[in-house]
């Protein structure tokens, strides 16, 4: 089995109110050295057999990301061993 | 500037209907060799100065993840160079 990870993030020029809300809450935790928080999606796609990055890129483009406001990256990932 | 990435995913035993919906849509794209799709969150935290993984872990635990149903991992990331 092989896993492909698709990371979908809003483009830098698009406002991210959810991330901004987290950033605004940080001083209450005593954290003052954070300049930016951006929240996106991580999608793990498990392939039966060979991982197919081109196929994953097509899935990301058509199903997972909105290319008008989002960028995505596709990468291979280690599948963690099953633990009992 | 340093970037810390927090990946938040539902625990394996928790149902992921959003990922399941994507998995169910894949045959319509002609993709039949995907066994599982799981959708989580990727949070990019930019620190001013030194990245602080312990601090990021605390932020993730208190603000970003629900430890009852979600697991998270914290890692350092390259900050992409600014492009003109």
mmCIF file of N, CA and C in Angstrom, chain A residues 3-71:
data_model
loop_
_atom_site.group_PDB
_atom_site.id
_atom_site.type_symbol
_atom_site.label_atom_id
_atom_site.label_comp_id
_atom_site.label_asym_id
_atom_site.label_seq_id
_atom_site.Cartn_x
_atom_site.Cartn_y
_atom_site.Cartn_z
ATOM 1 N N UNK A 3 0.870 5.654 0.217
ATOM 2 C CA UNK A 3 0.078 6.825 0.585
ATOM 3 C C UNK A 3 0.583 8.082 -0.111
ATOM 4 N N UNK A 4 -0.351 8.824 -0.653
ATOM 5 C CA UNK A 4 -0.025 10.124 -1.233
ATOM 6 C C UNK A 4 -0.713 11.186 -0.383
ATOM 7 N N UNK A 5 0.019 12.231 -0.059
ATOM 8 C CA UNK A 5 -0.536 13.313 0.748
ATOM 9 C C UNK A 5 -0.732 14.549 -0.119
ATOM 10 N N UNK A 6 -1.927 15.100 -0.082
ATOM 11 C CA UNK A 6 -2.219 16.344 -0.789
ATOM 12 C C UNK A 6 -2.430 17.433 0.259
ATOM 13 N N UNK A 7 -1.609 18.470 0.193
ATOM 14 C CA UNK A 7 -1.767 19.611 1.097
ATOM 15 C C UNK A 7 -2.413 20.744 0.326
ATOM 16 N N UNK A 8 -3.550 21.203 0.809
ATOM 17 C CA UNK A 8 -4.281 22.278 0.141
ATOM 18 C C UNK A 8 -4.266 23.498 1.051
ATOM 19 N N UNK A 9 -3.705 24.601 0.571
ATOM 20 C CA UNK A 9 -3.671 25.831 1.364
ATOM 21 C C UNK A 9 -4.261 26.974 0.547
ATOM 22 N N UNK A 10 -4.898 27.902 1.231
ATOM 23 C CA UNK A 10 -5.341 29.113 0.548
ATOM 24 C C UNK A 10 -4.144 29.827 -0.052
ATOM 25 N N UNK A 11 -4.325 30.435 -1.214
ATOM 26 C CA UNK A 11 -3.237 31.214 -1.796
ATOM 27 C C UNK A 11 -2.857 32.341 -0.835
ATOM 28 N N UNK A 12 -1.584 32.752 -0.839
ATOM 29 C CA UNK A 12 -1.126 33.755 0.139
ATOM 30 C C UNK A 12 -1.928 35.052 0.114
ATOM 31 N N UNK A 13 -2.452 35.420 -1.062
ATOM 32 C CA UNK A 13 -3.170 36.694 -1.142
ATOM 33 C C UNK A 13 -4.631 36.579 -0.693
ATOM 34 N N UNK A 14 -5.084 35.371 -0.373
ATOM 35 C CA UNK A 14 -6.467 35.193 0.080
ATOM 36 C C UNK A 14 -6.512 35.268 1.604
ATOM 37 N N UNK A 15 -7.400 36.070 2.135
ATOM 38 C CA UNK A 15 -7.535 36.186 3.584
ATOM 39 C C UNK A 15 -7.949 34.854 4.192
ATOM 40 N N UNK A 16 -7.434 34.563 5.371
ATOM 41 C CA UNK A 16 -7.751 33.316 6.068
ATOM 42 C C UNK A 16 -8.300 33.659 7.453
ATOM 43 N N UNK A 17 -9.602 33.927 7.559
ATOM 44 C CA UNK A 17 -10.167 34.369 8.839
ATOM 45 C C UNK A 17 -10.035 33.321 9.938
ATOM 46 N N UNK A 18 -10.065 32.041 9.544
ATOM 47 C CA UNK A 18 -9.946 30.980 10.549
ATOM 48 C C UNK A 18 -8.545 31.005 11.172
ATOM 49 N N UNK A 19 -7.540 31.131 10.318
ATOM 50 C CA UNK A 19 -6.179 31.231 10.837
ATOM 51 C C UNK A 19 -5.980 32.505 11.643
ATOM 52 N N UNK A 20 -6.594 33.584 11.184
ATOM 53 C CA UNK A 20 -6.484 34.853 11.889
ATOM 54 C C UNK A 20 -7.094 34.747 13.283
ATOM 55 N N UNK A 21 -8.197 34.026 13.379
ATOM 56 C CA UNK A 21 -8.837 33.839 14.691
ATOM 57 C C UNK A 21 -7.909 33.097 15.649
ATOM 58 N N UNK A 22 -7.233 32.074 15.125
ATOM 59 C CA UNK A 22 -6.277 31.349 15.969
ATOM 60 C C UNK A 22 -5.141 32.279 16.371
ATOM 61 N N UNK A 23 -4.613 33.031 15.409
ATOM 62 C CA UNK A 23 -3.502 33.946 15.711
ATOM 63 C C UNK A 23 -3.906 34.950 16.786
ATOM 64 N N UNK A 24 -5.155 35.439 16.703
ATOM 65 C CA UNK A 24 -5.622 36.412 17.681
ATOM 66 C C UNK A 24 -5.779 35.814 19.076
ATOM 67 N N UNK A 25 -5.976 34.498 19.138
ATOM 68 C CA UNK A 25 -6.168 33.847 20.438
ATOM 69 C C UNK A 25 -4.848 33.524 21.121
ATOM 70 N N UNK A 26 -3.740 33.573 20.371
ATOM 71 C CA UNK A 26 -2.467 33.112 20.926
ATOM 72 C C UNK A 26 -1.962 33.934 22.105
ATOM 73 N N UNK A 27 -2.093 35.270 22.088
ATOM 74 C CA UNK A 27 -1.591 36.014 23.258
ATOM 75 C C UNK A 27 -2.234 35.558 24.569
ATOM 76 N N UNK A 28 -3.471 35.071 24.498
ATOM 77 C CA UNK A 28 -4.106 34.560 25.719
ATOM 78 C C UNK A 28 -3.435 33.301 26.241
ATOM 79 N N UNK A 29 -2.697 32.596 25.335
ATOM 80 C CA UNK A 29 -1.912 31.435 25.780
ATOM 81 C C UNK A 29 -0.498 31.855 26.155
ATOM 82 N N UNK A 30 -0.216 33.154 26.079
ATOM 83 C CA UNK A 30 1.129 33.626 26.396
ATOM 84 C C UNK A 30 2.091 33.547 25.221
ATOM 85 N N UNK A 31 1.557 33.320 24.016
ATOM 86 C CA UNK A 31 2.421 33.208 22.836
ATOM 87 C C UNK A 31 2.393 34.534 22.090
ATOM 88 N N UNK A 32 3.552 35.188 21.989
ATOM 89 C CA UNK A 32 3.570 36.506 21.353
ATOM 90 C C UNK A 32 4.494 36.563 20.140
ATOM 91 N N UNK A 33 5.184 35.454 19.834
ATOM 92 C CA UNK A 33 6.158 35.520 18.746
ATOM 93 C C UNK A 33 5.685 34.829 17.473
ATOM 94 N N UNK A 34 4.370 34.697 17.328
ATOM 95 C CA UNK A 34 3.838 34.106 16.103
ATOM 96 C C UNK A 34 3.377 35.237 15.183
ATOM 97 N N UNK A 35 3.844 35.195 13.938
ATOM 98 C CA UNK A 35 3.502 36.278 13.015
ATOM 99 C C UNK A 35 2.318 35.924 12.131
ATOM 100 N N UNK A 36 2.070 34.633 11.920
ATOM 101 C CA UNK A 36 1.000 34.265 11.001
ATOM 102 C C UNK A 36 0.561 32.832 11.244
ATOM 103 N N UNK A 37 -0.735 32.598 11.146
ATOM 104 C CA UNK A 37 -1.277 31.241 11.198
ATOM 105 C C UNK A 37 -2.165 31.075 9.970
ATOM 106 N N UNK A 38 -1.928 30.026 9.202
ATOM 107 C CA UNK A 38 -2.763 29.733 8.039
ATOM 108 C C UNK A 38 -3.279 28.308 8.178
ATOM 109 N N UNK A 39 -4.563 28.133 7.923
ATOM 110 C CA UNK A 39 -5.172 26.811 8.096
ATOM 111 C C UNK A 39 -5.641 26.282 6.754
ATOM 112 N N UNK A 40 -5.174 25.092 6.420
ATOM 113 C CA UNK A 40 -5.575 24.457 5.175
ATOM 114 C C UNK A 40 -5.995 23.021 5.419
ATOM 115 N N UNK A 41 -5.998 22.232 4.361
ATOM 116 C CA UNK A 41 -6.423 20.842 4.498
ATOM 117 C C UNK A 41 -5.288 19.902 4.128
ATOM 118 N N UNK A 42 -5.261 18.775 4.802
ATOM 119 C CA UNK A 42 -4.331 17.704 4.475
ATOM 120 C C UNK A 42 -5.164 16.485 4.121
ATOM 121 N N UNK A 43 -4.949 15.951 2.942
ATOM 122 C CA UNK A 43 -5.715 14.792 2.502
ATOM 123 C C UNK A 43 -4.770 13.618 2.275
ATOM 124 N N UNK A 44 -5.050 12.504 2.927
ATOM 125 C CA UNK A 44 -4.237 11.296 2.762
ATOM 126 C C UNK A 44 -4.982 10.330 1.861
ATOM 127 N N UNK A 45 -4.360 10.000 0.744
ATOM 128 C CA UNK A 45 -4.971 9.080 -0.221
ATOM 129 C C UNK A 45 -4.150 7.799 -0.234
ATOM 130 N N UNK A 46 -4.777 6.686 0.143
ATOM 131 C CA UNK A 46 -4.074 5.402 0.139
ATOM 132 C C UNK A 46 -4.374 4.669 -1.155
ATOM 133 N N UNK A 47 -3.311 4.332 -1.870
ATOM 134 C CA UNK A 47 -3.465 3.570 -3.113
ATOM 135 C C UNK A 47 -3.212 2.097 -2.836
ATOM 136 N N UNK A 48 -3.952 1.279 -3.553
ATOM 137 C CA UNK A 48 -3.755 -0.157 -3.530
ATOM 138 C C UNK A 48 -2.656 -0.459 -4.543
ATOM 139 N N UNK A 49 -1.459 -0.728 -4.073
ATOM 140 C CA UNK A 49 -0.348 -0.961 -4.998
ATOM 141 C C UNK A 49 0.474 0.299 -5.201
ATOM 142 N N UNK A 50 0.898 0.525 -6.415
ATOM 143 C CA UNK A 50 1.778 1.647 -6.700
ATOM 144 C C UNK A 50 1.078 2.988 -6.477
ATOM 145 N N UNK A 51 1.751 3.922 -5.820
ATOM 146 C CA UNK A 51 1.175 5.258 -5.694
ATOM 147 C C UNK A 51 1.282 5.967 -7.041
ATOM 148 N N UNK A 52 0.301 6.757 -7.346
ATOM 149 C CA UNK A 52 0.274 7.403 -8.653
ATOM 150 C C UNK A 52 0.145 8.913 -8.441
ATOM 151 N N UNK A 53 1.304 9.591 -8.490
ATOM 152 C CA UNK A 53 1.312 11.024 -8.185
ATOM 153 C C UNK A 53 0.511 11.821 -9.215
ATOM 154 N N UNK A 54 0.602 11.431 -10.477
ATOM 155 C CA UNK A 54 -0.140 12.172 -11.500
ATOM 156 C C UNK A 54 -1.641 12.010 -11.285
ATOM 157 N N UNK A 55 -2.042 10.800 -10.940
ATOM 158 C CA UNK A 55 -3.444 10.536 -10.664
ATOM 159 C C UNK A 55 -3.894 11.354 -9.443
ATOM 160 N N UNK A 56 -3.032 11.388 -8.416
ATOM 161 C CA UNK A 56 -3.358 12.150 -7.205
ATOM 162 C C UNK A 56 -3.483 13.637 -7.525
ATOM 163 N N UNK A 57 -2.614 14.111 -8.437
ATOM 164 C CA UNK A 57 -2.666 15.518 -8.816
ATOM 165 C C UNK A 57 -3.992 15.823 -9.518
ATOM 166 N N UNK A 58 -4.443 14.887 -10.347
ATOM 167 C CA UNK A 58 -5.723 15.065 -11.043
ATOM 168 C C UNK A 58 -6.884 15.074 -10.035
ATOM 169 N N UNK A 59 -6.827 14.157 -9.070
ATOM 170 C CA UNK A 59 -7.870 14.109 -8.029
ATOM 171 C C UNK A 59 -7.898 15.432 -7.269
ATOM 172 N N UNK A 60 -6.705 15.915 -6.906
ATOM 173 C CA UNK A 60 -6.622 17.167 -6.145
ATOM 174 C C UNK A 60 -7.214 18.316 -6.945
ATOM 175 N N UNK A 61 -6.867 18.360 -8.223
ATOM 176 C CA UNK A 61 -7.301 19.473 -9.057
ATOM 177 C C UNK A 61 -8.809 19.450 -9.275
ATOM 178 N N UNK A 62 -9.380 18.258 -9.440
ATOM 179 C CA UNK A 62 -10.804 18.174 -9.771
ATOM 180 C C UNK A 62 -11.706 18.067 -8.559
ATOM 181 N N UNK A 63 -11.217 17.455 -7.474
ATOM 182 C CA UNK A 63 -12.108 17.165 -6.350
ATOM 183 C C UNK A 63 -11.750 17.897 -5.069
ATOM 184 N N UNK A 64 -10.448 18.104 -4.828
ATOM 185 C CA UNK A 64 -10.029 18.495 -3.481
ATOM 186 C C UNK A 64 -9.762 19.982 -3.323
ATOM 187 N N UNK A 65 -9.268 20.620 -4.368
ATOM 188 C CA UNK A 65 -8.880 22.026 -4.235
ATOM 189 C C UNK A 65 -9.701 22.890 -5.177
ATOM 190 N N UNK A 66 -9.874 24.125 -4.784
ATOM 191 C CA UNK A 66 -10.462 25.122 -5.664
ATOM 192 C C UNK A 66 -9.310 25.961 -6.217
ATOM 193 N N UNK A 67 -8.921 25.708 -7.467
ATOM 194 C CA UNK A 67 -7.700 26.356 -7.975
ATOM 195 C C UNK A 67 -7.796 27.874 -8.085
ATOM 196 N N UNK A 68 -8.976 28.418 -7.946
ATOM 197 C CA UNK A 68 -9.102 29.878 -7.982
ATOM 198 C C UNK A 68 -8.512 30.497 -6.711
ATOM 199 N N UNK A 69 -8.747 29.856 -5.583
ATOM 200 C CA UNK A 69 -8.295 30.456 -4.319
ATOM 201 C C UNK A 69 -7.297 29.592 -3.562
ATOM 202 N N UNK A 70 -7.039 28.364 -4.049
ATOM 203 C CA UNK A 70 -6.174 27.464 -3.288
ATOM 204 C C UNK A 70 -5.019 26.933 -4.128
ATOM 205 N N UNK A 71 -3.890 26.710 -3.461
ATOM 206 C CA UNK A 71 -2.769 25.991 -4.051
ATOM 207 C C UNK A 71 -2.703 24.616 -3.411
#
